[in-house]
Short mmCIF file of C-alpha atoms in Angstrom, two decimals:
data_model
loop_
_atom_site.label_atom_id
_atom_site.label_comp_id
_atom_site.label_asym_id
_atom_site.label_seq_id
_atom_site.Cartn_x
_atom_site.Cartn_y
_atom_site.Cartn_z
CA MET A 1 6.77 -8.27 16.62
CA ASN A 2 3.42 -8.71 14.88
CA ASN A 3 3.32 -7.72 11.13
CA ILE A 4 2.83 -4.10 10.19
CA TYR A 5 0.63 -3.59 6.98
CA LEU A 6 1.05 -0.12 5.66
CA ILE A 7 -2.07 0.77 3.53
CA GLY A 8 -3.07 3.91 1.74
CA PHE A 9 -3.41 5.51 -1.67
CA MET A 10 -0.33 5.43 -4.02
CA GLY A 11 1.99 8.20 -3.21
CA ALA A 12 0.95 8.21 0.46
CA GLY A 13 4.51 7.10 1.48
CA LYS A 14 4.08 3.35 1.97
CA SER A 15 7.37 2.22 0.25
CA THR A 16 9.51 4.98 1.67
CA VAL A 17 8.24 4.42 5.18
CA ALA A 18 8.59 0.66 4.93
CA ARG A 19 12.15 0.91 3.87
CA ARG A 20 13.01 3.13 6.78
CA LEU A 21 11.02 1.06 9.34
CA GLU A 22 13.01 -2.01 8.04
CA GLU A 23 16.29 -0.11 8.89
CA LEU A 24 15.10 1.00 12.32
CA THR A 25 13.45 -2.34 13.39
CA GLY A 26 15.34 -5.01 11.57
CA ALA A 27 12.01 -6.45 10.47
CA GLN A 28 11.78 -7.87 6.92
CA ARG A 29 10.22 -5.54 4.33
CA ILE A 30 7.88 -6.86 1.70
CA GLU A 31 6.68 -4.69 -1.22
CA MET A 32 3.49 -6.47 -2.29
CA ASP A 33 3.56 -5.09 -5.90
CA GLN A 34 7.33 -5.78 -6.36
CA ARG A 35 6.83 -9.46 -5.00
CA ILE A 36 3.95 -9.95 -7.40
CA GLU A 37 6.03 -8.62 -10.40
CA GLU A 38 8.70 -11.11 -9.39
CA GLN A 39 6.44 -14.03 -8.98
CA GLN A 40 4.61 -13.32 -12.27
CA LYS A 41 7.71 -12.09 -14.18
CA GLU A 42 5.64 -9.21 -15.53
CA LYS A 43 5.15 -5.58 -14.62
CA ILE A 44 1.97 -4.60 -12.68
CA THR A 45 0.85 -2.44 -15.67
CA ASP A 46 1.15 -5.45 -18.03
CA ILE A 47 -0.73 -7.67 -15.64
CA PHE A 48 -3.48 -5.11 -15.39
CA SER A 49 -3.68 -4.75 -19.11
CA LYS A 50 -3.38 -8.34 -20.05
CA TYR A 51 -5.67 -10.00 -17.33
CA GLY A 52 -7.58 -7.23 -15.63
CA GLU A 53 -7.90 -5.75 -12.12
CA GLU A 54 -9.68 -8.80 -10.75
CA TYR A 55 -6.83 -11.17 -11.63
CA PHE A 56 -4.37 -8.82 -10.00
CA ARG A 57 -6.53 -8.64 -6.86
CA ASP A 58 -6.46 -12.40 -6.79
CA LEU A 59 -2.74 -12.27 -6.81
CA GLU A 60 -2.64 -9.88 -3.92
CA THR A 61 -5.06 -12.25 -1.88
CA GLU A 62 -2.74 -15.19 -2.63
CA LEU A 63 0.29 -13.17 -1.57
CA LEU A 64 -1.29 -12.08 1.68
CA LYS A 65 -2.22 -15.75 2.50
CA SER A 66 1.42 -16.70 2.28
CA LEU A 67 2.46 -13.70 4.44
CA VAL A 68 0.14 -14.05 7.29
CA LYS A 69 2.14 -17.24 8.30
CA GLN A 70 5.17 -15.21 8.93
CA GLN A 71 6.14 -12.76 11.78
CA ASN A 72 8.23 -9.59 12.03
CA LEU A 73 7.20 -8.25 8.50
CA ILE A 74 6.62 -4.71 7.38
CA VAL A 75 4.34 -5.00 4.41
CA SER A 76 3.91 -2.14 2.02
CA CYS A 77 0.55 -3.02 0.48
CA GLY A 78 -0.72 -2.13 -2.87
CA GLY A 79 -3.14 0.80 -2.90
CA GLY A 80 -6.22 -1.37 -3.58
CA SER A 81 -5.34 -4.31 -1.54
CA VAL A 82 -7.70 -3.67 1.36
CA LEU A 83 -10.70 -3.25 -1.03
CA ARG A 84 -11.36 -6.83 -0.56
CA ASP A 85 -12.81 -7.96 2.73
CA GLU A 86 -10.71 -11.21 2.82
CA ASN A 87 -7.50 -9.20 2.39
CA ALA A 88 -8.45 -6.89 5.37
CA ARG A 89 -9.30 -9.97 7.37
CA LEU A 90 -5.97 -11.61 6.65
CA MET A 91 -3.97 -8.47 7.58
CA LYS A 92 -5.95 -8.00 10.70
CA GLU A 93 -5.38 -11.56 11.92
CA ALA A 94 -1.66 -11.24 11.52
CA GLY A 95 -0.81 -7.72 12.72
CA ARG A 96 -1.74 -4.00 12.69
CA ILE A 97 -2.98 -2.09 9.80
CA ILE A 98 -1.56 1.44 9.58
CA LEU A 99 -3.21 3.97 7.21
CA LEU A 100 -0.83 6.52 5.61
CA SER A 101 -2.90 9.33 4.16
CA ALA A 102 -2.14 12.23 2.12
CA THR A 103 -4.05 15.16 0.22
CA ALA A 104 -4.75 14.71 -3.52
CA GLU A 105 -2.16 17.51 -4.18
CA THR A 106 0.52 15.71 -2.26
CA VAL A 107 -0.16 12.53 -3.91
CA TYR A 108 -0.04 14.21 -7.37
CA GLU A 109 3.28 15.89 -6.59
CA ARG A 110 4.69 12.52 -5.43
CA VAL A 111 3.45 10.38 -8.43
CA LYS A 112 3.14 12.87 -11.38
CA HIS A 113 6.29 11.51 -13.08
CA SER A 114 5.66 7.91 -12.55
CA THR A 115 4.58 5.57 -15.44
CA ASN A 116 4.08 2.49 -13.12
CA ARG A 117 0.64 3.45 -11.82
CA PRO A 118 -1.97 1.63 -13.98
CA ILE A 119 -4.89 3.24 -12.20
CA LEU A 120 -3.78 6.64 -13.13
CA ASN A 121 -2.68 5.93 -16.69
CA GLY A 122 -4.25 8.69 -18.85
CA ASN A 123 -5.70 10.33 -15.74
CA MET A 124 -2.82 11.95 -14.01
CA SER A 125 -4.47 14.95 -12.36
CA VAL A 126 -5.20 16.31 -8.95
CA GLU A 127 -8.97 16.04 -9.67
CA TYR A 128 -8.87 12.43 -10.81
CA ILE A 129 -6.74 11.56 -7.67
CA ARG A 130 -9.14 13.32 -5.44
CA GLU A 131 -12.08 11.40 -6.97
CA LEU A 132 -10.28 8.03 -6.28
CA LEU A 133 -9.13 8.99 -2.75
CA GLU A 134 -12.79 9.92 -1.93
CA LYS A 135 -14.04 6.58 -3.21
CA ARG A 136 -11.45 4.69 -1.12
CA ARG A 137 -11.24 6.88 2.03
CA ALA A 138 -14.12 5.25 3.98
CA ARG A 139 -12.76 1.80 3.19
CA TYR A 140 -9.22 2.61 4.25
CA GLU A 141 -10.50 4.35 7.37
CA SER A 142 -12.73 1.44 8.51
CA VAL A 143 -10.06 -1.19 8.13
CA ALA A 144 -7.11 0.77 9.77
CA ASP A 145 -6.03 0.26 13.31
CA GLU A 146 -4.23 3.68 13.14
CA MET A 147 -4.11 6.53 10.73
CA ILE A 148 -1.09 8.75 10.02
CA VAL A 149 -1.28 11.90 7.91
CA THR A 150 1.98 12.10 5.89
CA ASP A 151 1.68 15.52 4.37
CA GLN A 152 4.53 17.88 5.20
CA LYS A 153 6.19 15.20 7.54
CA THR A 154 9.53 13.66 7.12
CA VAL A 155 10.00 9.85 6.89
CA GLU A 156 11.63 10.13 10.40
CA GLN A 157 8.45 11.77 11.89
CA ILE A 158 6.11 9.31 10.27
CA CYS A 159 8.19 6.32 11.58
CA GLU A 160 8.29 7.72 15.12
CA GLU A 161 4.49 7.92 15.10
CA ILE A 162 4.15 4.31 13.82
CA ARG A 163 6.65 3.04 16.38
CA GLY A 164 4.65 4.93 19.09
CA LYS A 165 1.39 3.55 17.96
CA ALA A 166 2.07 0.03 16.58
CA LEU A 167 5.29 -1.39 17.92
#
């Protein structure tokens, strides 16, 4: 199996869907943010505040370079990982990019109690999420091989769609 890269805004369901796909397919699941935290021995929020977003994006690129050499992976990507052309190219070369999308209202409901979202710190509102979603939408859609709307769907329904389109 080629790698599956799940992209999309935070709260779209990437981690939840990746966990279930791992169970269904036996593929190895990689959580990019978690892997970076393990490698750096720091939380993403601390990396952002100490070193800035550009440094964090560099870490994402280095991780992707190591992952594209492997097969049979389900990668839950950080929300901004495809903003860099190099990252999108690396993903396309090694597998399929699946965009999980959700409305700003759905995202807000899913992340409103989270404290591990550096992009939203101090800006936890439907309006702010909607603005960020709109800024990223065209990019997400332009790099995705497939798009799946996750609003009001179960994890099982989403996984079935992915299996029908990408596996």
